[in-house]
Short mmCIF file of C-alpha atoms in Angstrom, two decimals:
data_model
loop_
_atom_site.label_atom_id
_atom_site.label_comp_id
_atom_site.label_asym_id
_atom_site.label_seq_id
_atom_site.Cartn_x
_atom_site.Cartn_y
_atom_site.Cartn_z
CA UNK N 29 8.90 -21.82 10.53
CA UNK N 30 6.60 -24.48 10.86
CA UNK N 31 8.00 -25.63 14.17
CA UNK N 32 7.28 -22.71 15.69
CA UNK N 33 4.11 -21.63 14.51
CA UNK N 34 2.20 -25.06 14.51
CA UNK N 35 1.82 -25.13 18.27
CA UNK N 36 -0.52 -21.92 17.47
CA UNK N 37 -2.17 -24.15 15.93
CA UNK N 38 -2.39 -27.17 17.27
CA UNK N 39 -6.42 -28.26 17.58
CA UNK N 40 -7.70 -29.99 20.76
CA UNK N 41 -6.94 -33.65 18.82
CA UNK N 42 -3.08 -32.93 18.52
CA UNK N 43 -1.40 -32.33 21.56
CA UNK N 44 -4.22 -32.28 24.16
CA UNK N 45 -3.29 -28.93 25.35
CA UNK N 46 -6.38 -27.23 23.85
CA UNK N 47 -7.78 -25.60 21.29
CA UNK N 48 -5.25 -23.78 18.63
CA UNK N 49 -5.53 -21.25 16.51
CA UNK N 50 -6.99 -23.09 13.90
CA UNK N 51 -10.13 -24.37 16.31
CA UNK N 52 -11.64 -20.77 16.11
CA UNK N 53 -13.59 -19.38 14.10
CA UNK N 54 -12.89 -18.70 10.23
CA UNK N 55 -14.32 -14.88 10.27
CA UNK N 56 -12.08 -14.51 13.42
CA UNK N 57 -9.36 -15.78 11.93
CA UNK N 58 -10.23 -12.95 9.31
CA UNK N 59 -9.94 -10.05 12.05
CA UNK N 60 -6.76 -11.61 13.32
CA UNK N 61 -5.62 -11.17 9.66
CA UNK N 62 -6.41 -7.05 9.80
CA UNK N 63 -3.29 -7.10 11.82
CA UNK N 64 -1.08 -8.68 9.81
CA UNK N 65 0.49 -7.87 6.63
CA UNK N 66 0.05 -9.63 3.43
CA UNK N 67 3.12 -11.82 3.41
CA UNK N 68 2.67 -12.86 6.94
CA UNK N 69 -1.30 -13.54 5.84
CA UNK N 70 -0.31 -15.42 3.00
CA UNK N 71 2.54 -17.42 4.91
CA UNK N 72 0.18 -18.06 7.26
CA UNK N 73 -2.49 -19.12 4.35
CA UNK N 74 -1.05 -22.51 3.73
CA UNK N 75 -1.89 -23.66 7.64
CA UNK N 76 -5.48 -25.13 7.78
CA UNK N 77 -8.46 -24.67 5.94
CA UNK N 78 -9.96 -21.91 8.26
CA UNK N 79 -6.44 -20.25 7.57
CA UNK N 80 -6.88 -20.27 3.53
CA UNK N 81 -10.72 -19.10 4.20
CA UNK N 82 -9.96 -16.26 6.28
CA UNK N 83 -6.55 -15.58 3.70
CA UNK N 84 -8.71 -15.00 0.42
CA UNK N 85 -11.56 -13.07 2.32
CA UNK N 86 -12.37 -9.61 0.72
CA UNK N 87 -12.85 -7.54 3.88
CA UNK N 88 -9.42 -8.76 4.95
CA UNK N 89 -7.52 -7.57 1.42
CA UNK N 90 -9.91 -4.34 1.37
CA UNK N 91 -8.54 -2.84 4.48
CA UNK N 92 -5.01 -3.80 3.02
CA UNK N 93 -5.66 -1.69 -0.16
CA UNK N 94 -5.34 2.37 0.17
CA UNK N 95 -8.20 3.95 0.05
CA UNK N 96 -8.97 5.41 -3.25
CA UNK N 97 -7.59 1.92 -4.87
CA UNK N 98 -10.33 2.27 -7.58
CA UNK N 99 -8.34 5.28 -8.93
CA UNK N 100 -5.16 3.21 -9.41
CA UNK N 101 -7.31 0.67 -10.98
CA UNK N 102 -8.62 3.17 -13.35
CA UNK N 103 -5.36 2.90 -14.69
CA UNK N 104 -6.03 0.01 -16.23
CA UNK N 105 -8.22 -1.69 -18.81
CA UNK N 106 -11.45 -2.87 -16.90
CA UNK N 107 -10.81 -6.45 -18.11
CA UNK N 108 -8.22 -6.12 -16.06
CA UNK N 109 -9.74 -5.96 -13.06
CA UNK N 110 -13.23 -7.37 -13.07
CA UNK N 111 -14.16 -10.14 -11.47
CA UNK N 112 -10.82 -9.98 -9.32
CA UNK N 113 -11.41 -10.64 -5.51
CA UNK N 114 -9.58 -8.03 -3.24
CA UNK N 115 -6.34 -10.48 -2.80
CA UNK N 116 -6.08 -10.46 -6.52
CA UNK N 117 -6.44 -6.39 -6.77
CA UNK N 118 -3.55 -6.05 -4.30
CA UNK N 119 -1.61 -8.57 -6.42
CA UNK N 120 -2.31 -7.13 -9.33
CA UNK N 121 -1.39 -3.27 -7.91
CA UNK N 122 1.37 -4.82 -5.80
CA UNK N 123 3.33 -5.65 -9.28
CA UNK N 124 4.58 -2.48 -11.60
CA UNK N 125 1.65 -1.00 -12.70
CA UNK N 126 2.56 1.61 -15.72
CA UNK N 127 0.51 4.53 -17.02
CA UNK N 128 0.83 7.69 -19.17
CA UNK N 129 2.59 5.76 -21.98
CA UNK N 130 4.16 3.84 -19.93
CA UNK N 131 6.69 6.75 -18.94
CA UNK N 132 5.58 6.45 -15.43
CA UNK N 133 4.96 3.54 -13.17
CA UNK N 134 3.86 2.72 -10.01
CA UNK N 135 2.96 -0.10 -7.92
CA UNK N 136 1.58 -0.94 -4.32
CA UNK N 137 4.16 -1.79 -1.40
CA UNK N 138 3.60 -5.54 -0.70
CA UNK N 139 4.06 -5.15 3.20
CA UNK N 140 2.06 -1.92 4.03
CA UNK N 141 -0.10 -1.47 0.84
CA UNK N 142 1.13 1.79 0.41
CA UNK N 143 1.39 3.75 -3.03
CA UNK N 144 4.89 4.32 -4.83
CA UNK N 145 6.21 5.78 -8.07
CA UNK N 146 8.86 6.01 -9.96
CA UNK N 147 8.64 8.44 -13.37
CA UNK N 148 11.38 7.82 -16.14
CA UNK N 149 13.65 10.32 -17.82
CA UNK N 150 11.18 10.56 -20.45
CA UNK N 151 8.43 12.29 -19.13
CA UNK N 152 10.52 14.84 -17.62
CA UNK N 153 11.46 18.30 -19.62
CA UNK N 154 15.51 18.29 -20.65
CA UNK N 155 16.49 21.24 -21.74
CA UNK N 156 18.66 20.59 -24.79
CA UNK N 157 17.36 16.69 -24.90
CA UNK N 158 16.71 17.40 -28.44
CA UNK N 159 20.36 17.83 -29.30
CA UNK N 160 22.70 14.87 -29.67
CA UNK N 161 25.66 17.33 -29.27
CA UNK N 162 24.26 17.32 -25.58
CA UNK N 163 22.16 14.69 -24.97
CA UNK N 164 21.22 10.71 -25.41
CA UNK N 165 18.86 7.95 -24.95
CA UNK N 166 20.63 4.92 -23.98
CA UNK N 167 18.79 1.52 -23.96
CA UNK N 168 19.60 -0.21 -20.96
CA UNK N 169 18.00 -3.03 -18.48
CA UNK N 170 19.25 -1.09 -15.94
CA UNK N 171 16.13 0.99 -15.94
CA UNK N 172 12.55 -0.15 -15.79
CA UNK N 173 11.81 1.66 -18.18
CA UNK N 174 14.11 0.66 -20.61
CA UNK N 175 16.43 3.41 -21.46
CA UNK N 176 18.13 6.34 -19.32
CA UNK N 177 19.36 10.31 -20.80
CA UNK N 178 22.63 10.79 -21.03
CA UNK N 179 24.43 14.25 -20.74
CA UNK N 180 27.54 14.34 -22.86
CA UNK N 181 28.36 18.00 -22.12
CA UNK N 182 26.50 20.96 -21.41
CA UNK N 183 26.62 24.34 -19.69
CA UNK N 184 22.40 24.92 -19.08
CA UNK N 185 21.63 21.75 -17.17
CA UNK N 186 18.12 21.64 -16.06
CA UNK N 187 15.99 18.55 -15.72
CA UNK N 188 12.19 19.41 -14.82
CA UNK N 189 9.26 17.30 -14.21
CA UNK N 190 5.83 17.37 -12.87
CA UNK N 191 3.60 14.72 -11.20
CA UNK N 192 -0.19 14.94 -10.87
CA UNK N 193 -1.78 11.89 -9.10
CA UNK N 194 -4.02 10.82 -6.22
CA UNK N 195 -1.93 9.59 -3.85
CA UNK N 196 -3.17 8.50 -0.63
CA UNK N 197 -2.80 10.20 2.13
CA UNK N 198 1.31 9.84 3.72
CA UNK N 199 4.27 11.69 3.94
CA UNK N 200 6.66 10.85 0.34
CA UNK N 201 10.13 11.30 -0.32
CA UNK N 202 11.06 12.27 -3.93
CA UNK N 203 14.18 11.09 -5.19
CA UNK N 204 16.42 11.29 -8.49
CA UNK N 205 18.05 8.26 -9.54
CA UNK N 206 21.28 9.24 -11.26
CA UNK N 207 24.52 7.52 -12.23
CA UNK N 208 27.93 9.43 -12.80
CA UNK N 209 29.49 8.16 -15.92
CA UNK N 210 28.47 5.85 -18.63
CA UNK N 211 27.71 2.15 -18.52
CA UNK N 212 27.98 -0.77 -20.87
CA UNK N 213 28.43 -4.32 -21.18
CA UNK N 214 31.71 -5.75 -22.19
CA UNK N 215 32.09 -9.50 -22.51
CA UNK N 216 29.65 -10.13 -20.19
CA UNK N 217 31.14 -7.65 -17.44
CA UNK N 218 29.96 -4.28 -16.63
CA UNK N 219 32.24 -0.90 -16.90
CA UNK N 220 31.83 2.40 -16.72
CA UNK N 221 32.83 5.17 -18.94
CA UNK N 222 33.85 8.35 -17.07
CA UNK N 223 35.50 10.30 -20.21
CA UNK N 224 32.18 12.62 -20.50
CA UNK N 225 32.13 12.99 -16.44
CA UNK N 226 33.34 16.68 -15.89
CA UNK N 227 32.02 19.70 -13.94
CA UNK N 228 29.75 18.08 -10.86
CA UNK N 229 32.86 19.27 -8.48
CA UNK N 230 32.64 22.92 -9.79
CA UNK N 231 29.45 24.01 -8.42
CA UNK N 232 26.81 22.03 -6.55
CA UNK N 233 23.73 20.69 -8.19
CA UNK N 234 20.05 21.98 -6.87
CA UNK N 235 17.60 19.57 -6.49
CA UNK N 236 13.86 21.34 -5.68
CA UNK N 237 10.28 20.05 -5.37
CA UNK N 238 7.06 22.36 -4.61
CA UNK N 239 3.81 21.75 -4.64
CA UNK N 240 0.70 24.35 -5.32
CA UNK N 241 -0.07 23.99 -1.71
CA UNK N 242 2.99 26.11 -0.06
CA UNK N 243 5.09 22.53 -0.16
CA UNK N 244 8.77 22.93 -0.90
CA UNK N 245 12.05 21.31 -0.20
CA UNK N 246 15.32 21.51 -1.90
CA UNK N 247 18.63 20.01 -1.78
CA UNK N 248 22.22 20.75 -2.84
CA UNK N 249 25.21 18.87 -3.26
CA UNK N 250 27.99 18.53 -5.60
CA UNK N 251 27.39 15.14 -7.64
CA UNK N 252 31.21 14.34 -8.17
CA UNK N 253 33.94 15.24 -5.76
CA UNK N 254 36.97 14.50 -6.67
CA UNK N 255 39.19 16.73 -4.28
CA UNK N 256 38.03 14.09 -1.55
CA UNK N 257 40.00 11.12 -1.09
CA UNK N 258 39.50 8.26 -3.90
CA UNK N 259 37.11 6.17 -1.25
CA UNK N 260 34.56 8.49 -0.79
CA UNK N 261 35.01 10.16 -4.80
CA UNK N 262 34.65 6.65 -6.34
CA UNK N 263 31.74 5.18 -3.99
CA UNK N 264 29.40 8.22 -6.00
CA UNK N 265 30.91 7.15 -9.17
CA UNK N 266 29.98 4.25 -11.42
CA UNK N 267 26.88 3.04 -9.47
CA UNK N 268 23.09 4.25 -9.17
CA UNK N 269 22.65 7.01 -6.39
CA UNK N 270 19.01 7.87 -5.36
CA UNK N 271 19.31 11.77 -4.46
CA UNK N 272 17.28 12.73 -2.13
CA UNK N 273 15.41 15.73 -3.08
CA UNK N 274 13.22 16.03 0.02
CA UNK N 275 9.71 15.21 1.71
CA UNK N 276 5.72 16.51 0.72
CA UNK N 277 2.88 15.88 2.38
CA UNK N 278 -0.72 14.21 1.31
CA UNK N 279 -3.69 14.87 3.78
CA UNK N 280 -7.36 13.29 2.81
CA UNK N 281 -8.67 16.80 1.64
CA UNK N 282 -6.46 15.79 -1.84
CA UNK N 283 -7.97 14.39 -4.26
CA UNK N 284 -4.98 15.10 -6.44
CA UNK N 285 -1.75 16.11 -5.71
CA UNK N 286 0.48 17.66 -7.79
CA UNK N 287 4.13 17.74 -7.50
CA UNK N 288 6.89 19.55 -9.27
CA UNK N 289 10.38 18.68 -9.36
CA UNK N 290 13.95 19.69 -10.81
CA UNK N 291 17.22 19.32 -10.81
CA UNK N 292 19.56 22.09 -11.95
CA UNK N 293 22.63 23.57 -12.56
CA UNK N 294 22.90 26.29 -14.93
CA UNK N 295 25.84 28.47 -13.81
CA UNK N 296 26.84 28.70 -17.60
CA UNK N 297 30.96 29.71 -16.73
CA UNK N 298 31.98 25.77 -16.39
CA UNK N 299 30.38 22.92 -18.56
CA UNK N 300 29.38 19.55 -17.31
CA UNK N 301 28.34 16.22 -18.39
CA UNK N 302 29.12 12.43 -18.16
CA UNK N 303 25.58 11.60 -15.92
CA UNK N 304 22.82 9.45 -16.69
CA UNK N 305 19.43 10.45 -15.44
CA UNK N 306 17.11 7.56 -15.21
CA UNK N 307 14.15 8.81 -13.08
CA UNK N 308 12.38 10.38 -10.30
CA UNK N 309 11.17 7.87 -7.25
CA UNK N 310 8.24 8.91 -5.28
CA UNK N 311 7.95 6.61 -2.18
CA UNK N 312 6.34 6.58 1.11
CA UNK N 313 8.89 8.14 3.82
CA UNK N 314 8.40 5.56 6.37
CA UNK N 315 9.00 2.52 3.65
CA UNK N 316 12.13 4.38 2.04
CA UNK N 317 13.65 4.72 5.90
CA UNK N 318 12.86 0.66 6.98
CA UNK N 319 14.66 -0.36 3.32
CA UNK N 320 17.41 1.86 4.22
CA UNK N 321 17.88 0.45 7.16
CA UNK N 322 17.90 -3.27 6.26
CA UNK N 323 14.40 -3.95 7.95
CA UNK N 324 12.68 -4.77 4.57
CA UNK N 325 14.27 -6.29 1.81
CA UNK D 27 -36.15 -1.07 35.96
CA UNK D 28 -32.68 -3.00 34.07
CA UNK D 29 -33.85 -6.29 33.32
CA UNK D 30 -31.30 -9.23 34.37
CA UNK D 31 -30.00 -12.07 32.01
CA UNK D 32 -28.72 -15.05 32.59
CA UNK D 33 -26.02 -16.80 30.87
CA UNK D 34 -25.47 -20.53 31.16
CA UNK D 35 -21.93 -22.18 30.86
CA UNK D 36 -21.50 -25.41 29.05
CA UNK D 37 -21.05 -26.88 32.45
CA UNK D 38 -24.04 -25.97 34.15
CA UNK D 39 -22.98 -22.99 35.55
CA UNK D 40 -25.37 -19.45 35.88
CA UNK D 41 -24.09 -15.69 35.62
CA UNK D 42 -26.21 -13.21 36.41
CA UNK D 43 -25.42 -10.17 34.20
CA UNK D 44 -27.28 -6.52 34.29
CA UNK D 45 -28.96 -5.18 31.15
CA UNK D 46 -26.09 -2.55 29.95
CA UNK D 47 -23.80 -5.58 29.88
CA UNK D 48 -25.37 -8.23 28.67
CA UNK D 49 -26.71 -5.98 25.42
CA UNK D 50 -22.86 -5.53 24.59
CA UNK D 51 -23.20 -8.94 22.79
CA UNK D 52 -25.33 -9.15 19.83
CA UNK D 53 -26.77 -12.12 20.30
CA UNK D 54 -28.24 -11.51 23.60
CA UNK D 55 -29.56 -8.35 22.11
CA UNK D 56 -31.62 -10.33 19.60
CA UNK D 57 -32.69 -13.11 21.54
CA UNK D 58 -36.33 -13.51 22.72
CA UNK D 59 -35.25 -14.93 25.95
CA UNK D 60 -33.47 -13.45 28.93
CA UNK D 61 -32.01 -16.83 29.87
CA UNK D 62 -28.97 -17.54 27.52
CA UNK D 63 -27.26 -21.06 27.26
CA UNK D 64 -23.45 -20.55 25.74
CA UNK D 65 -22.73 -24.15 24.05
CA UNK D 66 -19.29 -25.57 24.09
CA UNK D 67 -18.17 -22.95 26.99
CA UNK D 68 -17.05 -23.35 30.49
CA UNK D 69 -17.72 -21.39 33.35
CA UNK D 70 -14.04 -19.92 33.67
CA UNK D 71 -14.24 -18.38 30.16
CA UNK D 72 -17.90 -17.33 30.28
CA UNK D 73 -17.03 -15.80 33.53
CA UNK D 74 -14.51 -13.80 32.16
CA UNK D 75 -16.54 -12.59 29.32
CA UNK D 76 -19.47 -11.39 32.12
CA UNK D 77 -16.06 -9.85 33.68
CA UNK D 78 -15.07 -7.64 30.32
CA UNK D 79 -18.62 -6.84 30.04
CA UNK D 80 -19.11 -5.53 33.19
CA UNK D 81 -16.46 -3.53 33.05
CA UNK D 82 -16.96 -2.09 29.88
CA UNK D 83 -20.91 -1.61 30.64
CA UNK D 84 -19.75 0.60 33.52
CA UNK D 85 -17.19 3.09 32.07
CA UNK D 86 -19.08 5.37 29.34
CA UNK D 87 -15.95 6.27 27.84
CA UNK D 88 -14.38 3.50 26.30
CA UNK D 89 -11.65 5.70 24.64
CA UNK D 90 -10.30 6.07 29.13
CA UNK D 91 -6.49 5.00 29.78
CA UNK D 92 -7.60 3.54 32.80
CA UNK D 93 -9.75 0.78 30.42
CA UNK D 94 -7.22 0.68 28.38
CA UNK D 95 -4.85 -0.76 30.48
CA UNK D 96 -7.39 -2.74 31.98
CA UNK D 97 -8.03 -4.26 28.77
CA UNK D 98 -4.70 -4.95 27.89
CA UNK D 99 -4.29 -6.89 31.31
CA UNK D 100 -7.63 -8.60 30.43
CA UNK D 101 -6.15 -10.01 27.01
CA UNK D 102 -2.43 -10.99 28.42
CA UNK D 103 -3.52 -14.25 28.87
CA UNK D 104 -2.24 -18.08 28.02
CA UNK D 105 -2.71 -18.45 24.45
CA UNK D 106 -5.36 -21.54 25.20
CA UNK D 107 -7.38 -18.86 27.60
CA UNK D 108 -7.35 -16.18 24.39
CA UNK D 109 -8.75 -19.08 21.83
CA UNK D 110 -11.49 -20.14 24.10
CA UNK D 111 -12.29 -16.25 24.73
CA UNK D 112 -12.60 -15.72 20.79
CA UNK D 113 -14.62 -18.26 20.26
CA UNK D 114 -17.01 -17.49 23.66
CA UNK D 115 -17.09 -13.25 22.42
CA UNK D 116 -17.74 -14.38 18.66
CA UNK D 117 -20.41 -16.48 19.77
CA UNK D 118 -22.09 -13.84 22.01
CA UNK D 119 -20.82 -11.29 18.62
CA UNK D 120 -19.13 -8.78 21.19
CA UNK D 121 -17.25 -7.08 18.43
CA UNK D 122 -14.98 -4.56 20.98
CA UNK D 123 -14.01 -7.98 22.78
CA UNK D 124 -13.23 -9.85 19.77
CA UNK D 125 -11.24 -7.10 18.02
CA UNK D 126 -9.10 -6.49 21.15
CA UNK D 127 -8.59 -10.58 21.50
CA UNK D 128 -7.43 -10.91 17.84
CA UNK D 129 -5.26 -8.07 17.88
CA UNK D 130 -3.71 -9.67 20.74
CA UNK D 131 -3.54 -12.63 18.61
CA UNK D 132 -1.82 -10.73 15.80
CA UNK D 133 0.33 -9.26 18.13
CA UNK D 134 1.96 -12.72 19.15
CA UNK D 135 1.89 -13.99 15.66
CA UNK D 136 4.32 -10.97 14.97
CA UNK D 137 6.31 -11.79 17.77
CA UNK D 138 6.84 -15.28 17.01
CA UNK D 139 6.97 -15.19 13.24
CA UNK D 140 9.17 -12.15 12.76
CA UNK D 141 12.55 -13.84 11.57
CA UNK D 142 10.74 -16.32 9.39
CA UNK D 143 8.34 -14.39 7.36
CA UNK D 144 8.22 -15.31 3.71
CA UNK D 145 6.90 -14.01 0.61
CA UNK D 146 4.14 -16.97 -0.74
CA UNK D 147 4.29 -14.68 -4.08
CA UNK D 148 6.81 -16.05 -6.42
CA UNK D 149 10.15 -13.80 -6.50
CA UNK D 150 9.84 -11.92 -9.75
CA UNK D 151 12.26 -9.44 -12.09
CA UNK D 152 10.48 -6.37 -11.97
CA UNK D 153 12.41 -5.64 -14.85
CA UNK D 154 10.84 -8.65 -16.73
CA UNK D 155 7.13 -7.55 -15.29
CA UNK D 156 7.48 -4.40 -16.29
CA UNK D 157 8.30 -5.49 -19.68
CA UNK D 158 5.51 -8.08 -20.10
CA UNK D 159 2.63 -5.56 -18.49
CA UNK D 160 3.65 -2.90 -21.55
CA UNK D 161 3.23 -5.95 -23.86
CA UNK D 162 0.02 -6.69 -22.63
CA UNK D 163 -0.64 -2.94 -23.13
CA UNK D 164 0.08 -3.13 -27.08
CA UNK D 165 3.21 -1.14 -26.53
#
């Protein structure tokens, strides 16, 4: 890295071939900076002293944040946050930041500053959560939030939730992240448990989301398919899936938006079960495609 | 009647520039004198400068795909040419000219830096943050 960047920076006493990057001014620097992203600004922070000036000024870090940041910060205690320059707000947001009891959390995108969720089992409405004969709370580091539900059998499956934040203005995908079968840790390896799993290849699953404003999308599948060949049945099974419910909108005009989701399947003639249900990811369309497709890690 | 300015190179050299764009820099606007000096730049660079300005005094609408492509011809220059144009248009505090020259700037940052980008922030276990933040919350 340095090799290649350093003769953009060279200054007139290096090489003789004139001035570099680092000759110019510090609050130009700065506007170079507006088109960067953070990591590049902060990999590009270590250079010269113009560089680190330019890297820890406010306007840079404010045009970085979204902007109704001071209603994510709100979120927090104040000691939090006071005092912090911009850099150290987008830090701060830029790591999991969790609210409502901690059943939901969300947290800035380091490269594009942009908003995303991700709400846990437990703030979500299960019908029959209440009874053991149906459902669980597992512990588990597999979740960030500490534990997942999981369905042991039953015929009324319906998982609902409802989200009411103000997210910035971007089109978000909505996703549920489930797992067919059970998990555990067995001398230090994982396995999976599939003697619950039953049902998911009867009758697809409906995923929905709508939002007061007209918004809707919906998706079906069937979770488990074991008629298909053992390739494509066993790739669904044993792993976490993020299912794609579908896309909703933000413009400006909203200060809040509020989203509700579910996941269903309540044809009451077949039973099912063996699924963990960890939680719901909200994420910024564009960011969720460049991840899929190995851009950003 | 537009009142002429002159602008004098760091080696001795004399533009003659009309009112509507020499008042596109900010510090010609606010200096007493119509006769500028511009320290520590050469004619070639201050001449291109007068050139943007020109250019830009004489189209009224700036948002124009014709100036746009102009522009984006101006700032395709050798990356020596582009430093000593930032520092000339942030001395005269032409703000168009310097955010066009930076983004240019950003631009071949991007280009050059793409495969070796790296986080400065510590990796972390989100798992482990996530955990710590709820302690610090008294959870």
């Amino acid at each position: 890295m340095g090799a290649s960047l350093s003769n953009l920076t060279e200054g007139a006493n290096g090489s003789g071939l004139g001035p570099g990057l680092g000759d110019i001014p510090e609050n130009c620097v700065a506007c170079v900076f507006m088109y960067l992203t953070p990591p590049e600004i902060c990999n590009l922070a270590r250079l010269n002293r113009a560089f680190r000036g330019a890297a820890s000024s406010d306007a840079v870090w404010e045009s970085k944040l979204p902007p109704n940041y001071h209603g994510l910060l709100d979120l927090l205690p104040p000691e939090r946050y006071q005092n912090l320059s911009k850099k150290d707000i987008f830090a701060l947001l830029s790591r999991p930041v969790p609210y409502d009891d901690a059943n939901k959390v969300l947290w800035l995108d380091r490269v594009t500053g942009r908003v995303c969720m991700s709400i846990s089992a437990k703030a979500m409405a299960i019908t029959g959560i209440e009874d053991r004969r149906y459902w669980n709370w597992i512990p588990t580091e597999e979740s960030r939030f500490h534990v997942v539900a999981y369905l042991q059998q039953i015929w009324w499956y319906e998982v609902d939730g409802v989200v009411k934040f103000p997210f910035p203005a971007d089109i978000y995908t909505l996703s549920f992240r489930l797992h067919i079968g059970r998990f555990a840790k067995r001398l230090g390896r994982r396995v999976c448990n599939f003697e619950h799993t039953h049902g998911w290849d009867i009758k697809p699953v409906r995923f929905e989301l709508w939002t007061p404003d007209g918004q809707q999308a919906s998706y079906e599948c069937c979770l488990d398919q074991i008629e298909h060949d053992d390739a494509y049945g066993s790739h669904k099974r044993g792993c976490w899936v993020d299912y794609k419910v579908g896309e909703f909108i933000v413009t400006d005009a909203d200060p809040v938006t509020e989203v509700r989701f579910s996941m269903k399947q309540i044809d009451c003639t077949h039973s099912k079960g063996g699924l963990c249900v960890d939680s719901v990811f909200i994420i910024p369309s564009n960011l969720k495609e460049r991840k899929r497709k190995g851009v950003l890690k | 009647m537009s009142r002429v300015f002159k602008l004098k190179s760091s080696d001795n050299e004399t533009f003659e520039v009309e009112e509507a764009a020499a008042l596109l820099s900010e510090t010609i606007k606010s200096s007493s004198s119509t006769e500028i000096t511009v320290p520590n730049v050469k004619a070639e660079i201050l001449g291109k400068v007068v050139e943007w300005c020109n250019k830009h005094a004489e189209s009224e609408d700036t948002k124009d795909q014709l100036i746009k492509e102009w522009d984006a011809e101006f700032v395709s220059v050798d990356q020596h040419v582009l430093f000593k144009l930032i520092t000339a248009a942030d001395y005269l505090q032409i703000k168009e000219l310097v955010d066009q020259l930076t983004q240019r700037v950003g631009d071949m940052i991007k280009a050059k830096t793409l495969k070796t980008v790296e986080m400065t922030y510590p990796t972390f276990n989100v798992e482990r943050e996530v955990q710590e933040e709820l302690k610090s919350l008294g959870f």
